Amino acid sequence: MRAIKLMPVVEALKRGKHFAIIAHIAPDGDTIGSCLALANFLMDHGKTVELYCHDAPPESLAFLQGIRNFVRPGESGGSQAHSAYYDAVVCLDCSDEGRLGDAAFLLKRTSCTINIDHHATNTLYAGINVVEPGVSSTAELVFDLIQEMDGDYFSLPVYEAIYTGIATDTGGFGFSNTTPAAHRIAAQVIEYGLDVDRLTRLLFRNTTLARVRLLAKVLDSLEMHCDDKVAFLMVSKVMLEEAGLDENNTEGIVNYGIDIVGVECAALFKEVEKDKTKVSLRTKGAVDASALAVKFGGGGHARAAGCLINAGIEEAKGQVLEALKGMLE
Ligand code: 5GP
Ligand code: MN
């Protein structure tokens, strides 16, 4: 079934020669892993690829082959050279055009736009949309795509990128989106020679002293609400400055809230500008994180979602608490 849905993508990529591939803003392991897997695969098949992301990829993924090829659209005041035309522009793990950030204009540089994603909130903004909310990760769809295009293909860097996407989006094969297919792909990738211990250390066990110091401060901000069913954690600009870190260093902290027994919804409120708060949501039980995020113009999955609220942290907390009313068991 999925093979049929991927057919128009297979045809477009086989036919074309020059592509742009776009990762989402505030990129994670799935969007970066998916983009690098597809880009390296296409280049191994004689195609040329330009890789775009609104934000710099996280340093923690520096080990992935080709990661330095990501270009920020319009970098250096718009003087960056972008191709005038692409045979196709492929967006990976991007649920809506807003998630493309400044790379969105690239959609106009082609007559073939492709959107491959696993977010149920995807707005189907491209000419070809392959959106499968039932899969663990976009990387899983890219794996299927590569299999469809060339079943004999083998490249360890490409499969490391695929594994990175699946492993990060499933929280190391532990979240509710962990499917038998995710494990099957992992098994195949390990058979190809992937070093699980090395990858696990690079992806999950490589924190820094500065991050641990920040974590201590964020945990100290813990607030419980609604009979201890709701846990809020806060990250201010001052906390980040004191730790000497930028805002891309809070990945995973919200899990300390949702891991508390009895908590049904955890939120991490991060001050990005004076009146702009990024909210990371995690849920279990009755609360649908994606439905909550959508109320604030965001999106994501049932158990993990996010949104940007145009208010300071205190006001954003009040708004999320209000929206949560009636959603708890
Ligand atoms: P995180 O909390 O780790 O940043 O994101 C969790 C999930 O929610 C990811 O799948 C991410 O793509 C999605 N997400 C986070 N923030 C936003 C947002 O502002 N808009 C949308 N549409 N999805 C988001
Ligand atoms: Mn994803």
mmCIF file of C-alpha atoms and ligand atoms in Angstrom:
data_model
loop_
_atom_site.group_PDB
_atom_site.id
_atom_site.type_symbol
_atom_site.label_atom_id
_atom_site.label_comp_id
_atom_site.label_asym_id
_atom_site.label_seq_id
_atom_site.Cartn_x
_atom_site.Cartn_y
_atom_site.Cartn_z
ATOM 1 C CA MET A 1 0.000 0.000 0.000
ATOM 2 C CA ARG A 2 2.739 2.411 1.019
ATOM 3 C CA ALA A 3 4.722 1.412 -2.053
ATOM 4 C CA ILE A 4 1.829 2.642 -4.217
ATOM 5 C CA LYS A 5 1.703 5.967 -2.395
ATOM 6 C CA LEU A 6 5.446 6.378 -2.865
ATOM 7 C CA MET A 7 5.317 5.654 -6.632
ATOM 8 C CA PRO A 8 4.883 9.301 -7.760
ATOM 9 C CA VAL A 9 7.877 10.222 -5.574
ATOM 10 C CA VAL A 10 9.954 7.365 -7.001
ATOM 11 C CA GLU A 11 9.132 8.506 -10.537
ATOM 12 C CA ALA A 12 9.901 12.171 -9.862
ATOM 13 C CA LEU A 13 13.241 11.369 -8.221
ATOM 14 C CA LYS A 14 14.246 8.912 -10.933
ATOM 15 C CA ARG A 15 13.303 11.377 -13.682
ATOM 16 C CA GLY A 16 14.920 14.489 -12.167
ATOM 17 C CA LYS A 17 18.581 15.392 -11.778
ATOM 18 C CA HIS A 18 18.744 18.402 -9.470
ATOM 19 C CA PHE A 19 16.862 18.616 -6.171
ATOM 20 C CA ALA A 20 16.409 20.716 -3.053
ATOM 21 C CA ILE A 21 15.677 18.907 0.212
ATOM 22 C CA ILE A 22 14.325 20.870 3.181
ATOM 23 C CA ALA A 23 14.399 20.057 6.918
ATOM 24 C CA HIS A 24 12.072 21.726 9.425
ATOM 25 C CA ILE A 25 12.903 24.680 11.675
ATOM 26 C CA ALA A 26 14.472 23.798 15.036
ATOM 27 C CA PRO A 27 15.596 20.542 13.408
ATOM 28 C CA ASP A 28 15.629 17.215 15.230
ATOM 29 C CA GLY A 29 17.180 13.823 14.477
ATOM 30 C CA ASP A 30 14.291 12.703 12.294
ATOM 31 C CA THR A 31 14.208 15.621 9.893
ATOM 32 C CA ILE A 32 18.031 15.826 9.650
ATOM 33 C CA GLY A 33 18.473 12.039 9.414
ATOM 34 C CA SER A 34 15.753 11.782 6.741
ATOM 35 C CA CYS A 35 17.226 14.615 4.648
ATOM 36 C CA LEU A 36 20.790 13.281 4.821
ATOM 37 C CA ALA A 37 19.731 9.713 4.043
ATOM 38 C CA LEU A 38 17.813 10.809 0.949
ATOM 39 C CA ALA A 39 20.451 13.338 -0.150
ATOM 40 C CA ASN A 40 23.330 10.849 0.106
ATOM 41 C CA PHE A 41 21.270 8.171 -1.634
ATOM 42 C CA LEU A 42 20.435 10.510 -4.530
ATOM 43 C CA MET A 43 24.034 11.716 -4.836
ATOM 44 C CA ASP A 44 25.219 8.088 -4.904
ATOM 45 C CA HIS A 45 22.910 7.746 -7.913
ATOM 46 C CA GLY A 46 24.494 10.649 -9.801
ATOM 47 C CA LYS A 47 22.014 13.383 -8.816
ATOM 48 C CA THR A 48 22.831 16.795 -7.375
ATOM 49 C CA VAL A 49 21.173 17.937 -4.150
ATOM 50 C CA GLU A 50 21.020 21.176 -2.184
ATOM 51 C CA LEU A 51 20.143 20.774 1.512
ATOM 52 C CA TYR A 52 18.282 23.544 3.346
ATOM 53 C CA CYS A 53 17.296 24.243 6.921
ATOM 54 C CA HIS A 54 16.105 27.506 8.487
ATOM 55 C CA ASP A 55 18.216 26.761 11.594
ATOM 56 C CA ALA A 56 21.649 25.201 11.956
ATOM 57 C CA PRO A 57 21.451 21.426 12.599
ATOM 58 C CA PRO A 58 22.213 20.423 16.207
ATOM 59 C CA GLU A 59 25.919 19.911 16.975
ATOM 60 C CA SER A 60 25.040 16.548 18.528
ATOM 61 C CA LEU A 61 24.342 15.203 15.012
ATOM 62 C CA ALA A 62 27.722 16.372 13.638
ATOM 63 C CA PHE A 63 28.759 12.735 13.096
ATOM 64 C CA LEU A 64 26.230 12.268 10.264
ATOM 65 C CA GLN A 65 27.788 12.259 6.811
ATOM 66 C CA GLY A 66 27.068 15.423 4.833
ATOM 67 C CA ILE A 67 25.593 17.446 7.703
ATOM 68 C CA ARG A 68 27.892 20.397 6.896
ATOM 69 C CA ASN A 69 26.171 20.661 3.503
ATOM 70 C CA PHE A 70 23.038 22.166 5.066
ATOM 71 C CA VAL A 71 22.607 25.776 4.003
ATOM 72 C CA ARG A 72 20.493 28.342 5.792
ATOM 73 C CA PRO A 73 18.156 29.920 3.202
ATOM 74 C CA GLY A 74 18.965 33.553 2.572
ATOM 75 C CA GLU A 75 22.066 33.403 4.726
ATOM 76 C CA SER A 76 24.286 36.494 4.644
ATOM 77 C CA GLY A 77 21.388 38.847 3.991
ATOM 78 C CA GLY A 78 20.017 36.947 1.053
ATOM 79 C CA SER A 79 23.251 36.861 -0.932
ATOM 80 C CA GLN A 80 23.406 33.059 -0.728
ATOM 81 C CA ALA A 81 23.107 31.555 -4.192
ATOM 82 C CA HIS A 82 20.079 29.287 -4.575
ATOM 83 C CA SER A 83 19.426 27.447 -7.787
ATOM 84 C CA ALA A 84 16.875 29.092 -10.027
ATOM 85 C CA TYR A 85 15.128 25.814 -10.698
ATOM 86 C CA TYR A 86 14.913 22.324 -9.188
ATOM 87 C CA ASP A 87 13.461 19.207 -10.783
ATOM 88 C CA ALA A 88 11.784 18.619 -7.406
ATOM 89 C CA VAL A 89 11.789 20.171 -3.937
ATOM 90 C CA VAL A 90 11.379 17.602 -1.164
ATOM 91 C CA CYS A 91 10.228 18.546 2.358
ATOM 92 C CA LEU A 92 10.909 15.891 4.986
ATOM 93 C CA ASP A 93 9.163 15.752 8.411
ATOM 94 C CA CYS A 94 7.627 19.221 7.840
ATOM 95 C CA SER A 95 3.940 19.279 8.792
ATOM 96 C CA ASP A 96 3.124 22.667 7.268
ATOM 97 C CA GLU A 97 4.750 25.444 5.250
ATOM 98 C CA GLY A 98 5.434 27.418 8.429
ATOM 99 C CA ARG A 99 7.778 24.624 9.524
ATOM 100 C CA LEU A 100 9.951 25.372 6.470
ATOM 101 C CA GLY A 101 10.755 28.818 7.862
ATOM 102 C CA ASP A 102 12.757 30.940 5.389
ATOM 103 C CA ALA A 103 13.169 27.911 3.105
ATOM 104 C CA ALA A 104 9.477 28.081 2.094
ATOM 105 C CA PHE A 105 10.248 30.239 -0.966
ATOM 106 C CA LEU A 106 12.068 27.249 -2.530
ATOM 107 C CA LEU A 107 8.660 25.639 -3.178
ATOM 108 C CA LYS A 108 8.247 28.239 -5.938
ATOM 109 C CA ARG A 109 11.453 27.168 -7.677
ATOM 110 C CA THR A 110 10.002 23.938 -9.054
ATOM 111 C CA SER A 111 6.926 22.482 -10.685
ATOM 112 C CA CYS A 112 7.238 19.367 -8.480
ATOM 113 C CA THR A 113 6.853 19.776 -4.711
ATOM 114 C CA ILE A 114 7.031 16.672 -2.513
ATOM 115 C CA ASN A 115 5.961 16.431 1.137
ATOM 116 C CA ILE A 116 6.892 13.251 3.036
ATOM 117 C CA ASP A 117 5.840 13.239 6.695
ATOM 118 C CA HIS A 118 4.242 11.328 9.563
ATOM 119 C CA HIS A 119 2.430 14.153 11.428
ATOM 120 C CA ALA A 120 -1.360 13.723 11.543
ATOM 121 C CA THR A 121 -1.585 17.543 11.535
ATOM 122 C CA ASN A 122 0.092 17.769 8.106
ATOM 123 C CA THR A 123 -1.664 20.332 5.867
ATOM 124 C CA LEU A 124 -0.886 18.530 2.554
ATOM 125 C CA TYR A 125 0.734 21.648 1.138
ATOM 126 C CA ALA A 126 2.687 20.018 -1.728
ATOM 127 C CA GLY A 127 1.831 18.647 -5.157
ATOM 128 C CA ILE A 128 2.750 15.130 -4.017
ATOM 129 C CA ASN A 129 1.926 14.364 -0.370
ATOM 130 C CA VAL A 130 2.930 11.106 1.332
ATOM 131 C CA VAL A 131 1.690 11.519 4.899
ATOM 132 C CA GLU A 132 1.523 8.419 7.083
ATOM 133 C CA PRO A 133 0.682 9.183 10.730
ATOM 134 C CA GLY A 134 0.956 5.481 11.610
ATOM 135 C CA VAL A 135 4.699 5.245 11.020
ATOM 136 C CA SER A 136 7.330 5.858 13.675
ATOM 137 C CA SER A 137 9.200 8.562 11.840
ATOM 138 C CA THR A 138 9.766 10.210 8.502
ATOM 139 C CA ALA A 139 13.046 8.273 8.340
ATOM 140 C CA GLU A 140 10.979 5.071 8.159
ATOM 141 C CA LEU A 141 9.259 6.437 5.028
ATOM 142 C CA VAL A 142 12.617 7.444 3.523
ATOM 143 C CA PHE A 143 13.849 3.892 4.149
ATOM 144 C CA ASP A 144 10.827 2.555 2.224
ATOM 145 C CA LEU A 145 11.454 5.070 -0.552
ATOM 146 C CA ILE A 146 15.094 3.994 -0.894
ATOM 147 C CA GLN A 147 14.023 0.329 -0.959
ATOM 148 C CA GLU A 148 11.521 1.125 -3.710
ATOM 149 C CA MET A 149 14.084 3.014 -5.762
ATOM 150 C CA ASP A 150 16.986 0.590 -5.415
ATOM 151 C CA GLY A 151 16.442 -2.550 -3.336
ATOM 152 C CA ASP A 152 20.113 -3.561 -3.636
ATOM 153 C CA TYR A 153 21.476 -0.277 -2.345
ATOM 154 C CA PHE A 154 23.871 -0.375 0.595
ATOM 155 C CA SER A 155 25.599 2.509 2.357
ATOM 156 C CA LEU A 156 26.389 2.578 6.055
ATOM 157 C CA PRO A 157 26.259 6.419 6.360
ATOM 158 C CA VAL A 158 22.784 6.418 4.787
ATOM 159 C CA TYR A 159 21.550 3.721 7.177
ATOM 160 C CA GLU A 160 23.106 5.522 10.142
ATOM 161 C CA ALA A 161 21.034 8.563 9.169
ATOM 162 C CA ILE A 162 17.871 6.427 8.896
ATOM 163 C CA TYR A 163 18.544 4.797 12.266
ATOM 164 C CA THR A 164 19.145 8.264 13.776
ATOM 165 C CA GLY A 165 15.708 9.418 12.615
ATOM 166 C CA ILE A 166 13.881 6.358 13.888
ATOM 167 C CA ALA A 167 15.782 6.123 17.173
ATOM 168 C CA THR A 168 15.366 9.811 18.072
ATOM 169 C CA ASP A 169 11.649 10.040 17.155
ATOM 170 C CA THR A 170 10.827 6.867 19.122
ATOM 171 C CA GLY A 171 12.922 7.928 22.135
ATOM 172 C CA GLY A 172 15.248 4.987 21.619
ATOM 173 C CA PHE A 173 12.468 2.561 20.564
ATOM 174 C CA GLY A 174 10.411 3.290 23.687
ATOM 175 C CA PHE A 175 7.571 5.697 22.792
ATOM 176 C CA SER A 176 4.091 4.647 21.691
ATOM 177 C CA ASN A 177 5.029 5.300 18.043
ATOM 178 C CA THR A 178 7.511 2.398 18.147
ATOM 179 C CA THR A 179 6.175 -0.029 15.546
ATOM 180 C CA PRO A 180 7.203 -3.526 14.504
ATOM 181 C CA ALA A 181 8.358 -1.926 11.242
ATOM 182 C CA ALA A 182 10.685 0.423 13.171
ATOM 183 C CA HIS A 183 12.292 -2.581 14.833
ATOM 184 C CA ARG A 184 12.484 -4.464 11.532
ATOM 185 C CA ILE A 185 14.326 -1.589 9.870
ATOM 186 C CA ALA A 186 16.648 -1.316 12.886
ATOM 187 C CA ALA A 187 17.327 -5.054 12.667
ATOM 188 C CA GLN A 188 18.170 -4.745 8.980
ATOM 189 C CA VAL A 189 20.419 -1.751 9.603
ATOM 190 C CA ILE A 190 22.260 -3.614 12.372
ATOM 191 C CA GLU A 191 22.743 -6.497 9.955
ATOM 192 C CA TYR A 192 24.344 -4.041 7.554
ATOM 193 C CA GLY A 193 26.941 -3.342 10.245
ATOM 194 C CA LEU A 194 25.624 -0.403 12.279
ATOM 195 C CA ASP A 195 27.328 -0.092 15.683
ATOM 196 C CA VAL A 196 24.369 0.302 18.092
ATOM 197 C CA ASP A 197 26.512 1.127 21.106
ATOM 198 C CA ARG A 198 28.301 3.927 19.227
ATOM 199 C CA LEU A 199 25.057 5.383 17.843
ATOM 200 C CA THR A 200 23.271 5.202 21.214
ATOM 201 C CA ARG A 201 26.139 7.047 22.873
ATOM 202 C CA LEU A 202 26.248 9.693 20.131
ATOM 203 C CA LEU A 203 22.475 10.203 20.172
ATOM 204 C CA PHE A 204 21.458 9.815 23.811
ATOM 205 C CA ARG A 205 24.447 9.691 26.110
ATOM 206 C CA ASN A 206 26.559 12.661 25.088
ATOM 207 C CA THR A 207 25.465 15.555 27.273
ATOM 208 C CA THR A 208 27.786 18.383 28.312
ATOM 209 C CA LEU A 209 28.587 19.898 31.689
ATOM 210 C CA ALA A 210 26.805 23.120 30.651
ATOM 211 C CA ARG A 211 23.671 21.164 29.745
ATOM 212 C CA VAL A 212 23.646 19.300 33.045
ATOM 213 C CA ARG A 213 23.958 22.645 34.894
ATOM 214 C CA LEU A 214 21.046 24.011 32.834
ATOM 215 C CA LEU A 215 19.026 20.874 33.581
ATOM 216 C CA ALA A 216 19.507 21.416 37.319
ATOM 217 C CA LYS A 217 18.054 24.933 37.012
ATOM 218 C CA VAL A 218 15.143 23.833 34.831
ATOM 219 C CA LEU A 219 14.229 21.008 37.221
ATOM 220 C CA ASP A 220 14.277 23.551 40.032
ATOM 221 C CA SER A 221 11.543 25.478 38.167
ATOM 222 C CA LEU A 222 9.120 22.507 38.314
ATOM 223 C CA GLU A 223 5.516 23.487 39.058
ATOM 224 C CA MET A 224 2.685 21.029 39.585
ATOM 225 C CA HIS A 225 -0.961 21.827 38.737
ATOM 226 C CA CYS A 226 -4.393 20.134 38.562
ATOM 227 C CA ASP A 227 -3.921 17.679 41.464
ATOM 228 C CA ASP A 228 -0.378 16.869 40.291
ATOM 229 C CA LYS A 229 -1.608 15.708 36.867
ATOM 230 C CA VAL A 230 0.157 18.588 35.117
ATOM 231 C CA ALA A 231 3.880 19.356 35.334
ATOM 232 C CA PHE A 232 5.333 22.635 34.034
ATOM 233 C CA LEU A 233 9.034 23.316 33.508
ATOM 234 C CA MET A 234 10.457 26.686 32.524
ATOM 235 C CA VAL A 235 13.533 27.876 30.622
ATOM 236 C CA SER A 236 14.192 31.622 30.554
ATOM 237 C CA LYS A 237 16.703 33.461 28.385
ATOM 238 C CA VAL A 238 18.629 34.320 31.550
ATOM 239 C CA MET A 239 18.942 30.619 32.453
ATOM 240 C CA LEU A 240 20.335 29.876 28.972
ATOM 241 C CA GLU A 241 22.724 32.828 29.123
ATOM 242 C CA GLU A 242 24.005 31.801 32.543
ATOM 243 C CA ALA A 243 24.630 28.290 31.221
ATOM 244 C CA GLY A 244 26.341 29.718 28.106
ATOM 245 C CA LEU A 245 23.938 27.805 25.839
ATOM 246 C CA ASP A 246 21.567 28.688 23.031
ATOM 247 C CA GLU A 247 17.911 27.663 22.917
ATOM 248 C CA ASN A 248 18.640 24.417 21.071
ATOM 249 C CA ASN A 249 19.885 22.721 24.219
ATOM 250 C CA THR A 250 16.634 21.735 25.922
ATOM 251 C CA GLU A 251 15.865 18.542 23.986
ATOM 252 C CA GLY A 252 14.526 15.817 26.255
ATOM 253 C CA ILE A 253 14.123 17.934 29.394
ATOM 254 C CA VAL A 254 10.302 17.870 29.167
ATOM 255 C CA ASN A 255 10.461 14.094 29.681
ATOM 256 C CA TYR A 256 11.423 14.636 33.326
ATOM 257 C CA GLY A 257 7.915 16.081 33.764
ATOM 258 C CA ILE A 258 5.966 13.406 31.908
ATOM 259 C CA ASP A 259 7.941 10.594 33.585
ATOM 260 C CA ILE A 260 6.516 11.548 37.005
ATOM 261 C CA VAL A 261 3.974 8.920 38.076
ATOM 262 C CA GLY A 262 0.448 10.370 37.889
ATOM 263 C CA VAL A 263 1.347 13.202 35.498
ATOM 264 C CA GLU A 264 -0.844 13.241 32.362
ATOM 265 C CA CYS A 265 0.526 16.341 30.683
ATOM 266 C CA ALA A 266 3.967 17.923 30.913
ATOM 267 C CA ALA A 267 4.986 21.169 29.263
ATOM 268 C CA LEU A 268 8.317 22.910 28.861
ATOM 269 C CA PHE A 269 7.948 26.679 28.401
ATOM 270 C CA LYS A 270 10.965 28.245 26.729
ATOM 271 C CA GLU A 271 11.390 31.990 26.367
ATOM 272 C CA VAL A 272 12.575 32.597 22.800
ATOM 273 C CA GLU A 273 11.916 36.353 22.735
ATOM 274 C CA LYS A 274 10.385 38.780 25.207
ATOM 275 C CA ASP A 275 6.807 37.914 24.241
ATOM 276 C CA LYS A 276 7.343 34.596 22.459
ATOM 277 C CA THR A 277 7.264 31.287 24.304
ATOM 278 C CA LYS A 278 7.979 27.916 22.687
ATOM 279 C CA VAL A 279 5.980 25.149 24.333
ATOM 280 C CA SER A 280 6.944 21.470 24.182
ATOM 281 C CA LEU A 281 4.094 19.154 25.177
ATOM 282 C CA ARG A 282 4.176 15.517 26.255
ATOM 283 C CA THR A 283 1.132 13.531 27.378
ATOM 284 C CA LYS A 284 -0.144 10.190 28.529
ATOM 285 C CA GLY A 285 -3.681 9.078 29.447
ATOM 286 C CA ALA A 286 -6.560 11.136 28.097
ATOM 287 C CA VAL A 287 -4.802 14.239 26.816
ATOM 288 C CA ASP A 288 -4.081 14.475 23.083
ATOM 289 C CA ALA A 289 -0.925 16.631 22.857
ATOM 290 C CA SER A 290 -1.498 17.427 19.205
ATOM 291 C CA ALA A 291 -5.092 18.629 19.848
ATOM 292 C CA LEU A 292 -3.766 20.862 22.629
ATOM 293 C CA ALA A 293 -0.969 22.262 20.402
ATOM 294 C CA VAL A 294 -3.400 22.904 17.545
ATOM 295 C CA LYS A 295 -5.370 25.250 19.833
ATOM 296 C CA PHE A 296 -2.291 27.499 19.718
ATOM 297 C CA GLY A 297 -1.532 27.097 16.012
ATOM 298 C CA GLY A 298 1.017 24.317 16.587
ATOM 299 C CA GLY A 299 0.957 20.609 15.864
ATOM 300 C CA GLY A 300 2.683 17.271 16.319
ATOM 301 C CA HIS A 301 1.625 13.851 17.506
ATOM 302 C CA ALA A 302 -0.824 12.462 20.110
ATOM 303 C CA ARG A 303 1.908 12.060 22.719
ATOM 304 C CA ALA A 304 4.407 14.752 21.678
ATOM 305 C CA ALA A 305 3.574 18.126 20.183
ATOM 306 C CA GLY A 306 4.544 21.766 20.295
ATOM 307 C CA CYS A 307 3.497 25.336 19.588
ATOM 308 C CA LEU A 308 4.683 28.926 19.739
ATOM 309 C CA ILE A 309 2.639 31.274 21.949
ATOM 310 C CA ASN A 310 2.913 35.036 21.449
ATOM 311 C CA ALA A 311 3.155 35.842 25.161
ATOM 312 C CA GLY A 312 5.653 35.712 27.991
ATOM 313 C CA ILE A 313 6.183 32.485 29.941
ATOM 314 C CA GLU A 314 3.759 33.389 32.765
ATOM 315 C CA GLU A 315 0.894 34.263 30.413
ATOM 316 C CA ALA A 316 1.598 31.217 28.226
ATOM 317 C CA LYS A 317 1.363 28.957 31.295
ATOM 318 C CA GLY A 318 -2.048 30.438 32.142
ATOM 319 C CA GLN A 319 -3.292 29.925 28.585
ATOM 320 C CA VAL A 320 -2.160 26.289 28.445
ATOM 321 C CA LEU A 321 -3.722 25.550 31.846
ATOM 322 C CA GLU A 322 -7.006 27.063 30.659
ATOM 323 C CA ALA A 323 -6.911 25.028 27.421
ATOM 324 C CA LEU A 324 -6.185 21.857 29.399
ATOM 325 C CA LYS A 325 -9.420 22.173 31.347
ATOM 326 C CA GLY A 326 -11.741 19.336 30.406
ATOM 327 C CA MET A 327 -8.946 17.395 28.704
ATOM 328 C CA LEU A 328 -7.721 15.642 31.865
ATOM 329 C CA GLU A 329 -9.181 12.353 33.101
HETATM 330 P P1 5GP B 1 9.378 19.067 20.477
HETATM 331 O O1 5GP B 1 8.578 19.308 21.710
HETATM 332 O O2 5GP B 1 10.330 17.923 20.666
HETATM 333 O O3 5GP B 1 10.017 20.307 19.932
HETATM 334 O O4 5GP B 1 8.359 18.610 19.357
HETATM 335 C C1 5GP B 1 7.513 17.498 19.498
HETATM 336 C C2 5GP B 1 6.738 17.269 18.230
HETATM 337 O O5 5GP B 1 5.876 18.374 17.973
HETATM 338 C C3 5GP B 1 7.598 17.121 16.981
HETATM 339 O O6 5GP B 1 7.009 16.131 16.178
HETATM 340 C C4 5GP B 1 7.540 18.473 16.322
HETATM 341 O O7 5GP B 1 7.689 18.355 14.950
HETATM 342 C C5 5GP B 1 6.148 18.961 16.714
HETATM 343 N N1 5GP B 1 6.155 20.414 16.923
HETATM 344 C C6 5GP B 1 6.859 21.095 17.860
HETATM 345 N N2 5GP B 1 6.610 22.416 17.777
HETATM 346 C C7 5GP B 1 5.736 22.593 16.765
HETATM 347 C C8 5GP B 1 5.099 23.751 16.169
HETATM 348 O O8 5GP B 1 5.290 24.905 16.586
HETATM 349 N N3 5GP B 1 4.255 23.502 15.121
HETATM 350 C C9 5GP B 1 4.022 22.241 14.652
HETATM 351 N N4 5GP B 1 3.176 22.100 13.610
HETATM 352 N N5 5GP B 1 4.593 21.137 15.182
HETATM 353 C C10 5GP B 1 5.440 21.302 16.210
HETATM 354 MN MN MN B 2 9.509 13.102 12.903
#
